[in-house]
XYZ file of C-alpha atoms in Angstrom:
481
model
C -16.537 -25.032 -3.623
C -17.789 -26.203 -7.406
C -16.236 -24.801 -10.302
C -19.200 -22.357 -10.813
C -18.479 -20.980 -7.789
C -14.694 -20.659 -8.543
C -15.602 -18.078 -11.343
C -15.665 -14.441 -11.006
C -18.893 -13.604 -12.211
C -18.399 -9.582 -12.142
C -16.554 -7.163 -14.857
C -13.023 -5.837 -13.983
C -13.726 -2.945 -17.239
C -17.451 -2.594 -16.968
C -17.721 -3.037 -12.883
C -14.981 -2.614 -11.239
C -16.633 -1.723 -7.734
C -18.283 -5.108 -7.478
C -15.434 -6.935 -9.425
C -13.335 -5.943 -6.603
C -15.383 -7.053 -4.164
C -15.892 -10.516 -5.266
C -12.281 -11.053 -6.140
C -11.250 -9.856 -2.578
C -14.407 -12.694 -1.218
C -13.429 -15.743 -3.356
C -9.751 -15.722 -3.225
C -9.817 -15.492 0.274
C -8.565 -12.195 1.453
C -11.164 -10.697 3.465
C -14.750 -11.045 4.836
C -17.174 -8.103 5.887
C -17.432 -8.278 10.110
C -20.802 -7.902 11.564
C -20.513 -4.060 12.387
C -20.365 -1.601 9.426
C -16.756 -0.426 8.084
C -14.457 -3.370 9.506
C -13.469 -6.338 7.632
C -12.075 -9.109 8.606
C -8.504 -10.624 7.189
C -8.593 -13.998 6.018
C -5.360 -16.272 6.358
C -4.035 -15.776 2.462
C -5.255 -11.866 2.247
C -2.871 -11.054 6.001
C -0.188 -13.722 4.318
C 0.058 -11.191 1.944
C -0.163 -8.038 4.647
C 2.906 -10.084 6.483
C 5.017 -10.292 3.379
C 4.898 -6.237 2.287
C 5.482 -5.746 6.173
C 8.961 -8.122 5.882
C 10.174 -5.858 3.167
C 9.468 -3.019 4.763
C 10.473 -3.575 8.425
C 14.261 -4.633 7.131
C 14.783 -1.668 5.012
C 13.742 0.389 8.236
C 16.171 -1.475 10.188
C 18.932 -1.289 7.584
C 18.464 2.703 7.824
C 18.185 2.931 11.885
C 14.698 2.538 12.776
C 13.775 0.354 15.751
C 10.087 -1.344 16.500
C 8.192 -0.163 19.442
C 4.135 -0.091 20.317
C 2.441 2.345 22.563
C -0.663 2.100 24.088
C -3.968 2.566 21.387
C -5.312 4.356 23.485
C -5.069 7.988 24.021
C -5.885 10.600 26.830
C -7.749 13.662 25.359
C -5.430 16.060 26.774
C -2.491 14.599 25.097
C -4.521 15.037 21.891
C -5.510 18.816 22.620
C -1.854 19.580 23.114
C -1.345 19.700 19.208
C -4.027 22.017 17.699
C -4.266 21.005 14.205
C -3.916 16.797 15.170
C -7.567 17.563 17.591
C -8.851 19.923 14.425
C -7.604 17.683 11.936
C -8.782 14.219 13.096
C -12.033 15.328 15.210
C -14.664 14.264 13.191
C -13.245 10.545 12.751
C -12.226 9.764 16.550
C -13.722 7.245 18.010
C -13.471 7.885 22.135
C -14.033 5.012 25.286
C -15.553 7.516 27.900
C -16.266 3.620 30.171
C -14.000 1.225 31.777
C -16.529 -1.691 32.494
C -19.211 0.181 34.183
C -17.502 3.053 35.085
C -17.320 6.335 33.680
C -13.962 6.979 32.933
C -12.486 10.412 34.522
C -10.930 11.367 31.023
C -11.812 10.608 27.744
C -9.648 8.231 25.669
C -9.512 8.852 22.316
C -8.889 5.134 19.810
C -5.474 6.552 18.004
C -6.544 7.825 14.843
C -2.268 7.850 14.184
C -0.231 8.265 17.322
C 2.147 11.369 17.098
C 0.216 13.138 20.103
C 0.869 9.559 22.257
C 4.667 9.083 20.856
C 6.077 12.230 20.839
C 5.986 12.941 24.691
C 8.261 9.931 25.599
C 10.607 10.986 22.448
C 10.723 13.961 24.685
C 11.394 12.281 27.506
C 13.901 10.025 26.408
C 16.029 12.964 24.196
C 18.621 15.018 26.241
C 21.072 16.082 24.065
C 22.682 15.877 20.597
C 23.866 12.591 21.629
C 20.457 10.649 21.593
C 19.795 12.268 18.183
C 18.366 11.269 15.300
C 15.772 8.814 17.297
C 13.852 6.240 15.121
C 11.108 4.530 16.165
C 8.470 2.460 14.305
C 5.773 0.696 14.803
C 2.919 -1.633 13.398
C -0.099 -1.489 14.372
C -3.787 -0.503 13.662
C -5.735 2.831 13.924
C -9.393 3.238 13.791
C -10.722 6.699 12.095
C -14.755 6.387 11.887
C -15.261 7.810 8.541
C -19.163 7.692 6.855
C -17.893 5.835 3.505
C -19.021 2.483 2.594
C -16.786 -0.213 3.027
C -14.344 -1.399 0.233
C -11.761 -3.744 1.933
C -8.470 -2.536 2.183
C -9.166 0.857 0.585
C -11.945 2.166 3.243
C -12.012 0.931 6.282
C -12.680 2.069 9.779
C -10.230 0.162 11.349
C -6.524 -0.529 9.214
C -3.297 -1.824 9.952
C -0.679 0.124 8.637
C 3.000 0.971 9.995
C 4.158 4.578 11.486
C 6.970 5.820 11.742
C 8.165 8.417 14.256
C 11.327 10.300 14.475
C 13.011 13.047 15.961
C 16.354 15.004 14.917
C 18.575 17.803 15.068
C 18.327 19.963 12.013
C 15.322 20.931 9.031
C 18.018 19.341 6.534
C 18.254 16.178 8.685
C 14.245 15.988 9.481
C 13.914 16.461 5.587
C 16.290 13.766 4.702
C 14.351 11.367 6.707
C 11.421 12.062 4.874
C 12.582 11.692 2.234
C 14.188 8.333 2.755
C 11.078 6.815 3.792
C 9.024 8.442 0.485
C 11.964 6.322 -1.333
C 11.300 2.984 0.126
C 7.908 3.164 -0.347
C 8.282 3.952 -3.733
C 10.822 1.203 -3.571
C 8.136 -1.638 -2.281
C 5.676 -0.114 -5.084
C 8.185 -0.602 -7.989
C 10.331 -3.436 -7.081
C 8.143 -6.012 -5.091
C 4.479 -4.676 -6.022
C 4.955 -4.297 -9.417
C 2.910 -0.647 -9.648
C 5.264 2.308 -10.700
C 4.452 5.349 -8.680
C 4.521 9.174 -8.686
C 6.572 11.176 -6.416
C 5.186 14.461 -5.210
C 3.636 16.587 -2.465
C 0.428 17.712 -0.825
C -0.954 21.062 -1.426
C -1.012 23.309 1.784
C -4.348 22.651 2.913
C -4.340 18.923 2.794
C -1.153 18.279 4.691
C -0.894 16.305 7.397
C -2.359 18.490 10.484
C 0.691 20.497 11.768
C 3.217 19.447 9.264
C 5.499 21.674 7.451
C 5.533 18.973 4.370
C 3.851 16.178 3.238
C 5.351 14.031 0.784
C 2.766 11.439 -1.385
C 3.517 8.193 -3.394
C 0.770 8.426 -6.027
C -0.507 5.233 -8.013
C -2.664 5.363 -10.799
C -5.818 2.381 -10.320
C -6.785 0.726 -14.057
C -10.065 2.064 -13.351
C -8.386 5.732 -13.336
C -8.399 6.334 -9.621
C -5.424 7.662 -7.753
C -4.580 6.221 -4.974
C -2.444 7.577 -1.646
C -0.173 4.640 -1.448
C 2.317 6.226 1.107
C 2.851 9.544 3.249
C 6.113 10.605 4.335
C 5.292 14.319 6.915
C 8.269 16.369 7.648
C 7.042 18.027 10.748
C 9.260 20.792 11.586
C 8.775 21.999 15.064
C 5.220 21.799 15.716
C 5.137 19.035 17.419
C 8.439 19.489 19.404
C 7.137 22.599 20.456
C 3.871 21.084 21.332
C 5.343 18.278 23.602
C 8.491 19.822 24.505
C 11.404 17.620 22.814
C 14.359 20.027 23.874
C 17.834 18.807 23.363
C 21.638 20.738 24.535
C 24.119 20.982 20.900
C 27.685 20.342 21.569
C 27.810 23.929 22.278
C 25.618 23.145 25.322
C 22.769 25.237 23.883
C 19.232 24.063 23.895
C 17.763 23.520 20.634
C 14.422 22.580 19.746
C 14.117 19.151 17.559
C 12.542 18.289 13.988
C 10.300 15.615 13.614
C 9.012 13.450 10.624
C 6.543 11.224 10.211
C 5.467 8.485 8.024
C 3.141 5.318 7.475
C 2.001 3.061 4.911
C -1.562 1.294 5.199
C -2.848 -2.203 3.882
C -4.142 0.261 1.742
C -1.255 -1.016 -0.413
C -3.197 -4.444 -0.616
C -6.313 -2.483 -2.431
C -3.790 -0.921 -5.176
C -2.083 -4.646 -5.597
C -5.638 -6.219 -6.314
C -6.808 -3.341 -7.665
C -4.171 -3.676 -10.290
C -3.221 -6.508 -11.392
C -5.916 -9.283 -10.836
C -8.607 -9.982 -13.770
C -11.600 -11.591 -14.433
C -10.307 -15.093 -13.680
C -9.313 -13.926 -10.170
C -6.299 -12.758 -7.932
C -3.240 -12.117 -9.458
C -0.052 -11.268 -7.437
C 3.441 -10.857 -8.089
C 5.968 -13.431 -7.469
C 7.507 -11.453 -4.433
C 4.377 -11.111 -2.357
C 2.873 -14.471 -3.322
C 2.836 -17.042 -1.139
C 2.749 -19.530 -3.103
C 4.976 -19.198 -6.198
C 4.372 -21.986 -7.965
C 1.910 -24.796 -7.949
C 2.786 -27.836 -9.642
C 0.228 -30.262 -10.787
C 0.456 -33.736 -11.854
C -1.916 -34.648 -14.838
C -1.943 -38.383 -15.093
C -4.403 -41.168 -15.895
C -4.542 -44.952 -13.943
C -1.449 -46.576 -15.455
C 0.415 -43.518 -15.584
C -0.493 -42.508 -11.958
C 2.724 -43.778 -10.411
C 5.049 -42.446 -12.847
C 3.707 -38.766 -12.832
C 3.364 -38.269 -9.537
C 6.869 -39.749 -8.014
C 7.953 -36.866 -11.243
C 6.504 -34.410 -9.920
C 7.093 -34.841 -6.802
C 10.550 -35.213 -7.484
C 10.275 -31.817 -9.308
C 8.659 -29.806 -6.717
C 10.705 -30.770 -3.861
C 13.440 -29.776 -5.701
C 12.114 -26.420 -6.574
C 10.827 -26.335 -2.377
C 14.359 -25.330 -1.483
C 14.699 -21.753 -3.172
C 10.686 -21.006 -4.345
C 7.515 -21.451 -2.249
C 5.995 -24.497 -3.740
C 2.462 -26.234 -3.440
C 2.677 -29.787 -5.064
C -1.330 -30.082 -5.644
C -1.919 -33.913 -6.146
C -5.691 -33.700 -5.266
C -7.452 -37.052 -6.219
C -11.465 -35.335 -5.489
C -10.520 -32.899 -7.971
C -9.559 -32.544 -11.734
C -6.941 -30.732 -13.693
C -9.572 -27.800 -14.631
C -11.005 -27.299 -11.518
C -7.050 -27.183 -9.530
C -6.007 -24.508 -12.621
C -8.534 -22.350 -12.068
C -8.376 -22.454 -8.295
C -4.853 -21.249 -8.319
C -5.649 -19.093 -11.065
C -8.527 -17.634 -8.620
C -5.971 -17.107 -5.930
C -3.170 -15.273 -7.615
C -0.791 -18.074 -8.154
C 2.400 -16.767 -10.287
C 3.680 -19.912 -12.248
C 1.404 -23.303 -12.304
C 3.988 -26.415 -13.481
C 1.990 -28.761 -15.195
C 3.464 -32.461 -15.610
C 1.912 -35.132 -17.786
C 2.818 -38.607 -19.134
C 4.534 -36.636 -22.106
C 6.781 -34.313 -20.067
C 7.671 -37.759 -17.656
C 8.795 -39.570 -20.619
C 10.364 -36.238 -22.425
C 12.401 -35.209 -19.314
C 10.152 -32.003 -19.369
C 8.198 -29.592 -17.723
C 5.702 -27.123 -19.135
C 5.359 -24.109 -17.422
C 2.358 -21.366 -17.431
C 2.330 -18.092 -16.814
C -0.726 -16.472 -14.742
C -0.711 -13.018 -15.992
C -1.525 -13.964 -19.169
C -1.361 -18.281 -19.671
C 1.197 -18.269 -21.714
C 3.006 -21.433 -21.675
C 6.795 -22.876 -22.271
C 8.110 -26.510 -22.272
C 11.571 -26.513 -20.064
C 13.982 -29.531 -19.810
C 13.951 -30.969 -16.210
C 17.751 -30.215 -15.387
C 17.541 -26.595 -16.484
C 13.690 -26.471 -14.602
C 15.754 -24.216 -11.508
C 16.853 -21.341 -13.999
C 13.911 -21.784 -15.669
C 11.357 -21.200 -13.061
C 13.527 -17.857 -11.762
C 13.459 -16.528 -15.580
C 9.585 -17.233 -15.645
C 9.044 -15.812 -12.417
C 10.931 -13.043 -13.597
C 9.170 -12.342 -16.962
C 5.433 -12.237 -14.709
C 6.988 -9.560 -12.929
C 7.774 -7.646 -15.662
C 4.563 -8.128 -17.572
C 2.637 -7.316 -14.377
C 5.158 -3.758 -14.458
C 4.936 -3.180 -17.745
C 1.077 -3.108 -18.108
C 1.027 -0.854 -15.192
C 3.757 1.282 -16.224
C 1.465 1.683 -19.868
C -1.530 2.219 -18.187
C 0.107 5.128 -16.389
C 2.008 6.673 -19.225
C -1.166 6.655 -21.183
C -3.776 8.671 -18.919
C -1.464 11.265 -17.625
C -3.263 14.112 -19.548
C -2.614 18.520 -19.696
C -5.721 20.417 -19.496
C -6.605 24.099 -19.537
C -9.317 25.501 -18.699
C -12.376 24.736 -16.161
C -14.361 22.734 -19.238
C -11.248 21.021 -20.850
C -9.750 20.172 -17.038
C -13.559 19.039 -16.140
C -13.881 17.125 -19.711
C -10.686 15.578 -19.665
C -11.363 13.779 -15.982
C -14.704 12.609 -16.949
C -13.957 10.812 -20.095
C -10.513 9.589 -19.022
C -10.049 9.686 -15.293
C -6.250 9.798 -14.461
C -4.340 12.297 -14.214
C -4.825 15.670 -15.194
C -1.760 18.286 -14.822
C -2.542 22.159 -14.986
C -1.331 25.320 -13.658
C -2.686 26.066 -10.411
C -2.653 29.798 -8.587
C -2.245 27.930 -5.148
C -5.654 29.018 -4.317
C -7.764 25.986 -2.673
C -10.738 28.089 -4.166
C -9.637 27.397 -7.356
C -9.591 23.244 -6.243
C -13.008 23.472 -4.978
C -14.559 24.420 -8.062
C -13.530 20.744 -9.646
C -13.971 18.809 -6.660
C -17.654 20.326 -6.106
C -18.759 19.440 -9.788
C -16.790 15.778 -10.714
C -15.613 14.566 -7.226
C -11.840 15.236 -8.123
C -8.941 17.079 -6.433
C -5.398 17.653 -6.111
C -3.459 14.677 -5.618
C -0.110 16.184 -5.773
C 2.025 18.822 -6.979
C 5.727 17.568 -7.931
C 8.602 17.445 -5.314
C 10.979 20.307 -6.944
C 10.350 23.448 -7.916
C 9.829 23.152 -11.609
C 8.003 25.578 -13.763
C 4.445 25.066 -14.168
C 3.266 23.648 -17.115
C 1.076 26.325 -17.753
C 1.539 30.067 -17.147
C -1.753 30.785 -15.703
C -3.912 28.598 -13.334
C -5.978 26.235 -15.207
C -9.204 27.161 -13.494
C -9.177 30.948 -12.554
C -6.905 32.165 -14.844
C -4.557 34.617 -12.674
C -0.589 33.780 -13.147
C 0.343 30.263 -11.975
C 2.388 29.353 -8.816
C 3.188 25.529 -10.026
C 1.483 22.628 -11.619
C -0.725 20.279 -10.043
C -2.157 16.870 -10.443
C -5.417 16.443 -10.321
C -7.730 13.210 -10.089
C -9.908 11.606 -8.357
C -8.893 9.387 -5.553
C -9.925 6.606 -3.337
């Protein structure tokens, strides 16, 4: 690849769509497959993919949760047997109805999520108090045929995500689950992604089909899209009731259970790119990259020898606690390997020259932004941590700002209406609870409710925001991806 071709050519402010796109194409993450909606995952973009999914999978371990898979394929009359999953999901299922050449006696259905598959053996395999709460987990992919155009990672007919399936005793135990997994994935957001998120819950009609609660992990794009980075469903009964997961109390009564359910999509990879990357290219935080740091040696003939044995030196040293390329490329020069790594997201490039050899130094540079620092060589461990470090919290910090800034009150069809069009984000009114009242902004600017907050707080405004009658709580809305 030349150095022209290195460059991202589109506009993160003026074009984000196709800025997106071509950041996702020349750093490597994904291609477009052959049939319409599916992409396919390039080494460095399911890298990524495997490194969120190690975070994740040991905090659901450390809380209970064990890995299984089922089958991805599903008889119809296991989907019928919950209502509102067939209802919900009909339009996107995509069904086999042959097995080679033969027509298959019952329809499978390709699991658009897989509570109607899971839940039956949870039934199976719970008898009594005793096998309660049950955890399971797994990762996988789901294909839902939706008629949007493609955007890798965000919409895709086929995505890998994680779900989570479990089954327990009481409401209060079922609603502490969900909420424990809301809190991780808020966790991965903030702590590893670098994106702070918003907590709250989905208005009645866009729950999860069947579920008593869904809980949402909101994040806010730069181009003032929401996105759903996270669901956590508390289920209630439905489902038990549906497929029968009875259990006997220690009083030797039989109960029905409560079941939750939860996933989190690569979806998660659009709102990283989506966020922090620029015009020069990827841009990734230090706990998902992986590769940390580059170091490159900058040397001429007679200093050849005595750079690179430096810093080589240097980044084997580093190789034990960071993930470390040592990029000593002789078909390419200094500007072409810094904006390479710059293309691909690289955190913290180490440069080393005949001046930092003979200075018993290293200068280090910073992607977010290129700022630079000269380090001595003995302190270069501490120093690379505190650098690494400091991206992360730039990377936070401009996402926390952009967040703080475009969360907006409006009152009033026009003003609510006004307010989304000229700033996107988020825009909080009073709402009646009427999904009337939703319809009338969604119809006319292609925005909704995202969320309406987790406790029962007053709303912000006596009187809904878009039909005037009294207000039942506040809600959140935006438009989303």
């Amino acid at each position: 690849m030349s150095e022209q071709e290195l460059g991202i050519t589109e506009s993160k402010e003026h074009n984000p769509g196709e800025w997106y796109a071509e950041v996702v194409q020349k750093a490597g993450l994904a291609d477009y497959a052959p049939m319409g909606g599916f992409i396919i995952t390039r080494p460095r973009g399911y890298a990524l993919w495997e490194r969120l999914q190690g975070y994740l999978d040991g905090w659901f371990k450390e809380t209970g949760v064990q890995n299984s898979y089922f089958p991805m394929f599903i008889p119809e009359s296991y989907l019928e047997r919950e209502k509102d999953i067939v209802e919900g999901f009909d339009p996107e299922v995509a069904w086999v109805t042959h097995g080679g050449h033969d027509e298959l006696e019952e329809r499978l259905a390709v699991r658009p999520t897989s509570e109607s598959i899971i839940t039956p053996f949870i039934a199976q395999w719970v008898r009594s108090h005793r096998d309660l709460p049950m955890r399971l987990n797994q990762w996988c992919s789901v294909v839902r045929w939706e008629a949007t155009e493609t955007k890798p990672f965000f919409r895709t007919k086929e995505f890998l995500w994680q779900e989570g399936h479990t089954a327990h005793a009481t409401h209060e135990d079922a609603w502490e689950e969900m909420m424990t997994r809301l809190h991780q994935y808020e966790r991965l957001y903030e702590d590893v992604m670098a994106i702070p998120g918003m907590l709250g819950r989905k208005p009645e009609h866009d729950k999860f089909p069947g579920a008593h609660t869904t809980t949402t992990i909101e994040a806010l794009m730069p181009d003032g899209k929401s996105v759903q980075a996270g669901t956590s469903h508390h289920l209630g009964t439905s489902f038990a009731e549906a497929f029968g997961i009875e259990y006997t109390d220690e009083d030797e009564i039989e109960r029905t259970a409560h079941t939750t359910s939860w996933g989190l999509s690569w979806r998660a990879l659009g709102a990283l790119i989506m966020t922090h990357s620029d015009d020069q290219g990827l841009v990734i935080p230090p706990e998902l990259a992986p590769t940390q740091v580059v170091v490159v040696p900058i040397w001429q003939a007679d200093t050849e020898d005595a750079v690179k044995e430096y810093a080589a030196d240097l980044a084997a040293e580093l190789d034990g606690e960071f993930r470390v390329d040592y990029d000593d490329r002789d078909g390419r020069n200094p500007g072409f390997k810094f904006n390479e790594h710059e293309l691909n997201g690289v955190p913290l490039r180490i440069e080393i020259g005949p001046h930092e050899v003979d200075d018993g130094e290293a200068t280090l540079v910073h992607r977010p932004d290129g700022e630079n620092e000269v380090v001595s060589r003995e302190e270069i461990g501490d120093a690379v941590r505190d650098a690494l470090d400091t991206v992360y919290a730039k990377l936070y910090a401009a996402a926390e700002e952009n967040l703080e800034e475009n969360v907006r009150e409006a009152h009033g069809r026009g003003e609510i209406l006004g307010t989304i069009g000229r700033y996107g984000g988020y825009v909080k009114t009073g709402w009646c609870g009427d999904e009337d009242c939703e319809a009338v902004i969604k119809d006319e600017i292609a925005a909704e409710i995202v969320m309406l907050p987790l406790d029962d707080e007053e709303p912000v405004h006596d009187t809904c925001g878009i039909c005037d009658d009294g207000a039942e709580e506040t809600a959140y809305f935006a438009k989303s991806y």
